[in-house]
PDB file of C-alpha atoms in Angstrom:
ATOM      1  CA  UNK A   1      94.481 104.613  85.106  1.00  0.00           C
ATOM      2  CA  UNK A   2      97.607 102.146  84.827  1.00  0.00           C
ATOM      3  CA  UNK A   3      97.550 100.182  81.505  1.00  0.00           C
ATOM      4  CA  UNK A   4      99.072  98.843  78.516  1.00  0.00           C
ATOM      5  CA  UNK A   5      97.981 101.031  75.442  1.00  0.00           C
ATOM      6  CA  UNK A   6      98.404  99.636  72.085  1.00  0.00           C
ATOM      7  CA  UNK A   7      97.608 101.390  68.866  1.00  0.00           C
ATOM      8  CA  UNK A   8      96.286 101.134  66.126  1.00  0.00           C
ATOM      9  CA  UNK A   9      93.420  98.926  66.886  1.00  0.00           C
ATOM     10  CA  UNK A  10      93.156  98.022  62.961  1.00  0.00           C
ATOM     11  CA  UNK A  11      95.902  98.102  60.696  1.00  0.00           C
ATOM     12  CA  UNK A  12      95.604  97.337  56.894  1.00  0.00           C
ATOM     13  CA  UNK A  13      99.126  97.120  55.161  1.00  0.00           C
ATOM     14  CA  UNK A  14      99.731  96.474  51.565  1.00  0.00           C
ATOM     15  CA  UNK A  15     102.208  93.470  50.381  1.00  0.00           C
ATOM     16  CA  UNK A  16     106.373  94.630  51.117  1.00  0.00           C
ATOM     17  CA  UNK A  17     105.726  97.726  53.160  1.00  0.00           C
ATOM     18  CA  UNK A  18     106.549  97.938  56.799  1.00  0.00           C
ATOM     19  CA  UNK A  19     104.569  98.567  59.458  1.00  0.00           C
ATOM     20  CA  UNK A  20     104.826  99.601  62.942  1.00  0.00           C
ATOM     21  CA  UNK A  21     102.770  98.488  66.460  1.00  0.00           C
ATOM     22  CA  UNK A  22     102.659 100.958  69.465  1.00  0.00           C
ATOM     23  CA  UNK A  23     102.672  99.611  72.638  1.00  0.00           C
ATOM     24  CA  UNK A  24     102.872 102.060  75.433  1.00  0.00           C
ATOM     25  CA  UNK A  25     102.758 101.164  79.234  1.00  0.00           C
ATOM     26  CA  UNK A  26     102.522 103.274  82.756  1.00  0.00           C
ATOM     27  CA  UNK A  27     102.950 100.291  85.010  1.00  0.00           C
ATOM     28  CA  UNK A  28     106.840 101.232  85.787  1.00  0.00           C
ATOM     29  CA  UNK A  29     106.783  97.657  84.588  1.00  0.00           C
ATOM     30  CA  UNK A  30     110.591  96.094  83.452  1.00  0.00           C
ATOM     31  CA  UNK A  31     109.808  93.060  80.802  1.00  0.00           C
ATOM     32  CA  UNK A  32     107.468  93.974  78.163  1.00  0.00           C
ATOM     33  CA  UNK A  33     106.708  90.930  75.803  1.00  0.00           C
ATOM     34  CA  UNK A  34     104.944  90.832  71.688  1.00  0.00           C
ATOM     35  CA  UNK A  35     102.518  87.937  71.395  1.00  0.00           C
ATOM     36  CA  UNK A  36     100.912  87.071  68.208  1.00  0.00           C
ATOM     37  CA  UNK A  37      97.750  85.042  68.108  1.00  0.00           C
ATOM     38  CA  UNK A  38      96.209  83.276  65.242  1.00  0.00           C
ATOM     39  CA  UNK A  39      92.728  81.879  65.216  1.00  0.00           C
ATOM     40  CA  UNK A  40      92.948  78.589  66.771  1.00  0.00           C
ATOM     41  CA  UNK A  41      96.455  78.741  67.812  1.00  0.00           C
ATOM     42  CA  UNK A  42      97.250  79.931  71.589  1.00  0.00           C
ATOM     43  CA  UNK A  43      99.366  82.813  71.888  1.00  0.00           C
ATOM     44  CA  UNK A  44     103.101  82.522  70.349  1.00  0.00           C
ATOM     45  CA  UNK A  45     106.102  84.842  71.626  1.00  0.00           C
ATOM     46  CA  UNK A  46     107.573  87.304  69.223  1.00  0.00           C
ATOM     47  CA  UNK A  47     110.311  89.260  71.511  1.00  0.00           C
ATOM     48  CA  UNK A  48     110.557  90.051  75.171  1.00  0.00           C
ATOM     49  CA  UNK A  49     112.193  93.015  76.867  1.00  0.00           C
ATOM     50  CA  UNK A  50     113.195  92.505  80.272  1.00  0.00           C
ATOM     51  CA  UNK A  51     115.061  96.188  80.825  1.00  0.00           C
ATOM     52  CA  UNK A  52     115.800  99.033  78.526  1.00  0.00           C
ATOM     53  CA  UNK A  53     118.301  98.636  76.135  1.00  0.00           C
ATOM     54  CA  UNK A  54     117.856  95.035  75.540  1.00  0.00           C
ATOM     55  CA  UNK A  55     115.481  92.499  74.172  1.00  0.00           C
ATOM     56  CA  UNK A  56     115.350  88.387  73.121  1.00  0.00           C
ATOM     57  CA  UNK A  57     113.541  86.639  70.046  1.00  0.00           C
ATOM     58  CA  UNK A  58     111.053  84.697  71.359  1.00  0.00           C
ATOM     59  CA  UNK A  59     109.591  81.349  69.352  1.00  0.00           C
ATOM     60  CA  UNK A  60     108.320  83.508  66.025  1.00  0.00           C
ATOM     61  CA  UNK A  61     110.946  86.322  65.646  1.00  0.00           C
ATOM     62  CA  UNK A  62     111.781  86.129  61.899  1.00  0.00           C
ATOM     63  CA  UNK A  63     110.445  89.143  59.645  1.00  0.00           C
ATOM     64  CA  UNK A  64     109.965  90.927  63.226  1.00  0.00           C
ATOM     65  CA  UNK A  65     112.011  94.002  64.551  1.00  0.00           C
ATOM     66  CA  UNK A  66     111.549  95.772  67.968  1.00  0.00           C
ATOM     67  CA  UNK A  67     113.415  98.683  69.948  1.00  0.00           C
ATOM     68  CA  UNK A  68     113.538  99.291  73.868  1.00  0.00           C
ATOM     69  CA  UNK A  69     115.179 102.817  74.395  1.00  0.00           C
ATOM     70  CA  UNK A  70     112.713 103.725  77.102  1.00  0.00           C
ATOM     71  CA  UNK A  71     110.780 101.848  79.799  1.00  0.00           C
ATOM     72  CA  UNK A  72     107.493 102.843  78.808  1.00  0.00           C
ATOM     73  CA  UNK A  73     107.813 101.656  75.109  1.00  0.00           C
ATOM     74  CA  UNK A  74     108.198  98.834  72.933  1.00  0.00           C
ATOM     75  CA  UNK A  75     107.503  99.090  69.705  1.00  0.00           C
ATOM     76  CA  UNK A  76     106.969  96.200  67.104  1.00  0.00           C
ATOM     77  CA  UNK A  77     107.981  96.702  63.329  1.00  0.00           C
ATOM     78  CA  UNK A  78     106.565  94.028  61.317  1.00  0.00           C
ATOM     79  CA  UNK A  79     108.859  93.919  58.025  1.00  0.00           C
ATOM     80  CA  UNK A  80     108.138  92.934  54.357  1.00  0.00           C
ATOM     81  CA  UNK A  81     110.191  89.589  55.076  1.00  0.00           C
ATOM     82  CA  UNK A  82     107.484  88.701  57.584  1.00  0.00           C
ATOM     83  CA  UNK A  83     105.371  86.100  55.006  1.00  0.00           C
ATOM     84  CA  UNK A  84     102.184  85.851  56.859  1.00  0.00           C
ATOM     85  CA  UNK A  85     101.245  88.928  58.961  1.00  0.00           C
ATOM     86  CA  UNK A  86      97.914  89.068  59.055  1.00  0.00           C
ATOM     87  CA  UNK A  87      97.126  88.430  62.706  1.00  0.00           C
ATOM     88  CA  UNK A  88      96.051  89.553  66.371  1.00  0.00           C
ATOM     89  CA  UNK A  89      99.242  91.667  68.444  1.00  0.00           C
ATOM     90  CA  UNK A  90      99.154  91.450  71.618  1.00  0.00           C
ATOM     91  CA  UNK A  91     101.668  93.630  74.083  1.00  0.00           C
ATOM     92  CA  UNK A  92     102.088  92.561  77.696  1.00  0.00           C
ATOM     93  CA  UNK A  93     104.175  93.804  80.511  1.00  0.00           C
ATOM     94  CA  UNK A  94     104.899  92.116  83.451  1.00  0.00           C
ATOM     95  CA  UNK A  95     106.598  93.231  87.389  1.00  0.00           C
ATOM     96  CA  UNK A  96     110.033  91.865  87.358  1.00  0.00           C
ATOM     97  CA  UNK A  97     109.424  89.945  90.185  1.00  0.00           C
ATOM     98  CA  UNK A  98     109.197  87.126  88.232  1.00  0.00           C
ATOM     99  CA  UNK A  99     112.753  87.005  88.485  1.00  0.00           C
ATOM    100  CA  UNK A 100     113.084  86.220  91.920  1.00  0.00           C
ATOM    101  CA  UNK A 101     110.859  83.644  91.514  1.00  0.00           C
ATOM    102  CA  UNK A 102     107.361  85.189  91.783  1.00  0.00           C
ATOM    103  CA  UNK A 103     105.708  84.540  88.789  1.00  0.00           C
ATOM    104  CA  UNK A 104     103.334  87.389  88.364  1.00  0.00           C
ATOM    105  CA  UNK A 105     100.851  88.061  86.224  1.00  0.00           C
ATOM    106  CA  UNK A 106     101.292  89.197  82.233  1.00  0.00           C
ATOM    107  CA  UNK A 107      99.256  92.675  81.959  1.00  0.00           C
ATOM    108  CA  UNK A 108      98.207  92.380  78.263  1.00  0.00           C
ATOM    109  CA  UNK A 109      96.791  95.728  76.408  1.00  0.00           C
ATOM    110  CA  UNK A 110      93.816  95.453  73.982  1.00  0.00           C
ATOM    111  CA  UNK A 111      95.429  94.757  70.609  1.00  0.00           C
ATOM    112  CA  UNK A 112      96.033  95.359  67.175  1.00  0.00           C
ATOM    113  CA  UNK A 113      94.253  93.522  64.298  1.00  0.00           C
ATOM    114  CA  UNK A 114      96.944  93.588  61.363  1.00  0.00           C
ATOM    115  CA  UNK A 115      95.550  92.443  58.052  1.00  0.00           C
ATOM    116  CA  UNK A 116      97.268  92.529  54.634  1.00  0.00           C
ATOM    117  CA  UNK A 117      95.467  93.459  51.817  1.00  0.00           C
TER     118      UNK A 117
ATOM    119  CA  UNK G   1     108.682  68.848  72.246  1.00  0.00           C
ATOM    120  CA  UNK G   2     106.121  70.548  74.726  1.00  0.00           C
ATOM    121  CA  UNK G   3     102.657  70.414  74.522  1.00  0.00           C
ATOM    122  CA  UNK G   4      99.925  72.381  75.841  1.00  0.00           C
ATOM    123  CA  UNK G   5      96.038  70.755  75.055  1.00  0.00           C
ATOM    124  CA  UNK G   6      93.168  72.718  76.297  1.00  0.00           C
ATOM    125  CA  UNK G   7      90.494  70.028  76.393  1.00  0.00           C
ATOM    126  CA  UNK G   8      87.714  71.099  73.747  1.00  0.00           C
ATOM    127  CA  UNK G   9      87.691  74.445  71.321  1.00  0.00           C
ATOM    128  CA  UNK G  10      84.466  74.772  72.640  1.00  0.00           C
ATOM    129  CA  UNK G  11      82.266  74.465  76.143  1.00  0.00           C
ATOM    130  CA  UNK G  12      78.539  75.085  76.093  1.00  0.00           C
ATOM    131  CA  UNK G  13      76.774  74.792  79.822  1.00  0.00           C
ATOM    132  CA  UNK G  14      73.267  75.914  80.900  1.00  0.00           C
ATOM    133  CA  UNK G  15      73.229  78.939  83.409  1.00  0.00           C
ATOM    134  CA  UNK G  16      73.857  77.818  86.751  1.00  0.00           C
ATOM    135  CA  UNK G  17      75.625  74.642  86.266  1.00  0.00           C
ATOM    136  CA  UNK G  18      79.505  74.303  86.571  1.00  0.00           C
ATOM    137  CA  UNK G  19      81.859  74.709  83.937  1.00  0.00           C
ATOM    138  CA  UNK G  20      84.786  72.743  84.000  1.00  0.00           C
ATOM    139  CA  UNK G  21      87.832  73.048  81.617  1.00  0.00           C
ATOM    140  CA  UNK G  22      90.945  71.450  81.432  1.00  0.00           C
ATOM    141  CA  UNK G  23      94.630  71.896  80.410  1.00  0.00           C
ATOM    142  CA  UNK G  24      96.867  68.876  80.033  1.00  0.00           C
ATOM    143  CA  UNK G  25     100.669  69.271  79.210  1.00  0.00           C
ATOM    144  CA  UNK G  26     103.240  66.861  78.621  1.00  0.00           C
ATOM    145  CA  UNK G  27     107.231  66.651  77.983  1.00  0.00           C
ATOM    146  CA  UNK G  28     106.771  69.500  80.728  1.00  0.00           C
ATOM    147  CA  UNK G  29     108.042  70.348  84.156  1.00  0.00           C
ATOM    148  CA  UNK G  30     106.189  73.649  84.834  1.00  0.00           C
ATOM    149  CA  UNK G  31     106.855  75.209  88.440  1.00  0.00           C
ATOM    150  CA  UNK G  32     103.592  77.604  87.884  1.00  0.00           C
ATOM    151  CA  UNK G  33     100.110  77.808  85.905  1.00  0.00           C
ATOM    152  CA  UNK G  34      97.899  80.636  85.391  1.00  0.00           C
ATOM    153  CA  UNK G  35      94.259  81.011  83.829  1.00  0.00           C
ATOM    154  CA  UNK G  36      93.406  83.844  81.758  1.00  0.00           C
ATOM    155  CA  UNK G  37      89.861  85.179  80.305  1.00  0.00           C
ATOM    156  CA  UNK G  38      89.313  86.448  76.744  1.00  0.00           C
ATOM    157  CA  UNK G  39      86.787  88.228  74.841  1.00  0.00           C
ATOM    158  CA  UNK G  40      86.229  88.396  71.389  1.00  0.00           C
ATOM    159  CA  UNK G  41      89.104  91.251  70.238  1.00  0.00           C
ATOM    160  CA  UNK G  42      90.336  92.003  73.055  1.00  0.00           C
ATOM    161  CA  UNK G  43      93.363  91.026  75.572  1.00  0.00           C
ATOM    162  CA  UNK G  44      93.774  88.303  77.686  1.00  0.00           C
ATOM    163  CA  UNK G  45      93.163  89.460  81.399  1.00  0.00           C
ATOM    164  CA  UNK G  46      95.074  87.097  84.431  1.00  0.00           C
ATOM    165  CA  UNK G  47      92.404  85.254  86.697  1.00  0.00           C
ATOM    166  CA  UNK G  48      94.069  82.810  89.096  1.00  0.00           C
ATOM    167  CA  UNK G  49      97.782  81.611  89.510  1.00  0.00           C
ATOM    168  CA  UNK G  50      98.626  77.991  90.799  1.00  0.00           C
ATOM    169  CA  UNK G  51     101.892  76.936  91.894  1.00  0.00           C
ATOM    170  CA  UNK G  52     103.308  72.953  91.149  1.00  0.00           C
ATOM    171  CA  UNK G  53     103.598  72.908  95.182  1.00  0.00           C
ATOM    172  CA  UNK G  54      99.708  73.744  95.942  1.00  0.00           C
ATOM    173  CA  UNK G  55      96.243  71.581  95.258  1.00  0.00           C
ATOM    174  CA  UNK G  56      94.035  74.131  94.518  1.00  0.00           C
ATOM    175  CA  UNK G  57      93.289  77.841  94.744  1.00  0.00           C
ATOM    176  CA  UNK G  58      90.023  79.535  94.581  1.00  0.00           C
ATOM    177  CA  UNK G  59      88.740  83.281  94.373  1.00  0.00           C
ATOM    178  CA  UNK G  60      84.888  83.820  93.866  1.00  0.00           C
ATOM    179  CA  UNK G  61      83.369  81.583  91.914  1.00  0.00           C
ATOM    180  CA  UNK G  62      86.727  80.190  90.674  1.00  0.00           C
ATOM    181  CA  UNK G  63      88.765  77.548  91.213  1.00  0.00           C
ATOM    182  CA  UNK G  64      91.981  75.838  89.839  1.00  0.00           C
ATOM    183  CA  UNK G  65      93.353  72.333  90.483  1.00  0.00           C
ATOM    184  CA  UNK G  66      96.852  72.091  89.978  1.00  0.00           C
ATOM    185  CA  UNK G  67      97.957  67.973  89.486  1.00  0.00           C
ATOM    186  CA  UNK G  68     101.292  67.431  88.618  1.00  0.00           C
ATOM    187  CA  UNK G  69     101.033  63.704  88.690  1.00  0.00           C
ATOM    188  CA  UNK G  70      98.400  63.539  86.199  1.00  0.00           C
ATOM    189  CA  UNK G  71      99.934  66.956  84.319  1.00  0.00           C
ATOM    190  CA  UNK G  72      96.609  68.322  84.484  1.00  0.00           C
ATOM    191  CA  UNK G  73      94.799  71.649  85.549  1.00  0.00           C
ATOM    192  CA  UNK G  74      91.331  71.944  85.884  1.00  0.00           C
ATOM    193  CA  UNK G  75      89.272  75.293  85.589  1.00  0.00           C
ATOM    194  CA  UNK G  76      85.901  75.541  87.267  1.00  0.00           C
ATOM    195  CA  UNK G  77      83.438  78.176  87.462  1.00  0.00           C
ATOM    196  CA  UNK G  78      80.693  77.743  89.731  1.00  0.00           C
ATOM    197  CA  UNK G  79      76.714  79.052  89.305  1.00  0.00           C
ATOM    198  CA  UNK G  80      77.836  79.654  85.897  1.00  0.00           C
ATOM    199  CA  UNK G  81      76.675  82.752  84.394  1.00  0.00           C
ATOM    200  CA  UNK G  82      75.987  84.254  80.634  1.00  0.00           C
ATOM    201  CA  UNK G  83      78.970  86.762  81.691  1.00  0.00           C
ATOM    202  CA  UNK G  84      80.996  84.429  81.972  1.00  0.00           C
ATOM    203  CA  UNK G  85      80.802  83.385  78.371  1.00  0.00           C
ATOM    204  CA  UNK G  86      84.796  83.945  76.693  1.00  0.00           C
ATOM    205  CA  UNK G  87      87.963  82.363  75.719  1.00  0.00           C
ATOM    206  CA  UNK G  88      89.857  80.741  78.665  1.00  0.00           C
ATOM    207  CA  UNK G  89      93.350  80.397  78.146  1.00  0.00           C
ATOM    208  CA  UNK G  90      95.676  78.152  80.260  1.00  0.00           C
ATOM    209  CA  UNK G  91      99.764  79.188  80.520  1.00  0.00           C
ATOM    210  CA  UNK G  92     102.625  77.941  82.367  1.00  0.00           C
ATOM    211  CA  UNK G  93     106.425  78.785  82.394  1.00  0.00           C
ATOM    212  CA  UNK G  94     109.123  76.380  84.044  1.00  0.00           C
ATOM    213  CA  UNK G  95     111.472  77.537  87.208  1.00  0.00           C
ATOM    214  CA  UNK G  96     114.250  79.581  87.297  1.00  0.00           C
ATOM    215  CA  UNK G  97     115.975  81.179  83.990  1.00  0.00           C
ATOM    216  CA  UNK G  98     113.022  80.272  81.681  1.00  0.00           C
ATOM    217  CA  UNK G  99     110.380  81.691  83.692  1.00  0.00           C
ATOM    218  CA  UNK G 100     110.460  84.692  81.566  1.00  0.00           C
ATOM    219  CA  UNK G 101     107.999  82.610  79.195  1.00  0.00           C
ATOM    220  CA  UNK G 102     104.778  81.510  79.826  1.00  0.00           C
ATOM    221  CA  UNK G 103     103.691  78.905  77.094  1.00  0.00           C
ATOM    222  CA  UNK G 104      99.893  79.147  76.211  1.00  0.00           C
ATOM    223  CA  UNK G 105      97.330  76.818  75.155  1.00  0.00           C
ATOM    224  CA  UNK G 106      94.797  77.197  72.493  1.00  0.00           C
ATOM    225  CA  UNK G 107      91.383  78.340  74.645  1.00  0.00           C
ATOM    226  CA  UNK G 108      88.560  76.907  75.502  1.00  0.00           C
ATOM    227  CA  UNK G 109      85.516  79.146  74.275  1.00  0.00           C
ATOM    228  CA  UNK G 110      83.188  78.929  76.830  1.00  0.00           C
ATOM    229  CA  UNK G 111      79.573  79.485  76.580  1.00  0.00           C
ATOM    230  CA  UNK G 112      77.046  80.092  78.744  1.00  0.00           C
ATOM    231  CA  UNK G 113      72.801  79.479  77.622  1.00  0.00           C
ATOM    232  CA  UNK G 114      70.521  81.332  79.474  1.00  0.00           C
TER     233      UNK G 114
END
């Protein structure tokens, strides 16, 4: 089946360590986004990808890294300088249709629950 | 600056009735809006898409007004059911360059009583 896969579900990190967020799509899909979702906040952009190689800070991107060096892949590092990082990921791709003007739909995978301890 | 208001954090509506939720923006000129389900842990998943140049669109049950006048969406699900009890999110992204970004709103936690 075509789908975003994140992993892990849960994720418990300790204060100044790093941590990394898979996010792992078969949709042949160009732009891959990094939401993060609080409770009672709607969904805030950390970086978009729209091809390999490249990628854009969204609204949130400080204490966040990411890497595009294949299609299928976007990976989110959350760093130590990220002060508040206990929150929902979510990783979406969308068609890049969008581009020529149709706006398509964001294909979101299932999350990962970060929590520091 | 933009801003996206889902109308209540929370719906509750007896089985069979229809639910209607709505998503008001303002200092905003979006050229699309889409509606998106969520339940509890997991990912949003895409319902319905409404462009600034159409009225309304429906599939099933559902259907989205799209009122650029009043900046307003409405949501509606008809003959309501417990299954449809989740988190309905609202998002829309401008024309052109921007489109890249869809901007959401908070949710509206629907629920459903038997």
């Amino acid at each position: 089946d075509g789908g975003i896969t994140q992993s892990p579900k849960y994720l418990f990190r300790k204060e100044g360590q790093n941590v990394t967020l898979s996010c792992e799509q078969n949709l042949n899909h160009d732009a891959m986004y990094w939401y993060r979702q609080d409770p009672g906040q709607g969904l805030r952009l950390i970086y978009y990808s729209q091809i390999v190689n490249d990628f854009q800070k969204g609204d949130i991107a400080e204490g966040y890294s990411v890497s595009r060096e294949k299609k299928e892949s976007f990976p989110l590092t959350v760093t130590s300088a990220q002060k508040n990082p206990t929150a929902f990921y979510l990783c979406a791709s969308r068609d890049r249709g969008w581009l020529a003007g149709d706006p398509g739909e964001l294909f979101f995978g299932e999350g990962s629950r970060l929590t520091v301890l | 600056s933009q801003k996206i208001e889902q109308n209540s954090e929370a719906l509750n509506i007896q089985e069979g009735k229809t639910a209607t939720l709505t998503c008001n923006y303002t200092n905003y000129s979006p050229a699309y809006l889409q509606w998106y389900r969520q339940d509890p842990g997991r990912g949003p998943v895409f319902l319905l898409l409404i462009r600034e140049n159409e009225k309304e669109k429906r599939k099933e049950r559902l259907k989205v007004t799209f009122d650029t006048t009043l900046k307003q969406s409405l949501f509606h699900i008809t003959a309501s059911q417990p299954a449809d009890s989740a988190t309905y999110l609202c998002a829309l992204a401008p024309s052109g360059a921007g489109s890249y970004q869809l901007t959401f709103g908070k949710g509206t936690k629907l629920s459903v009583i038997p």
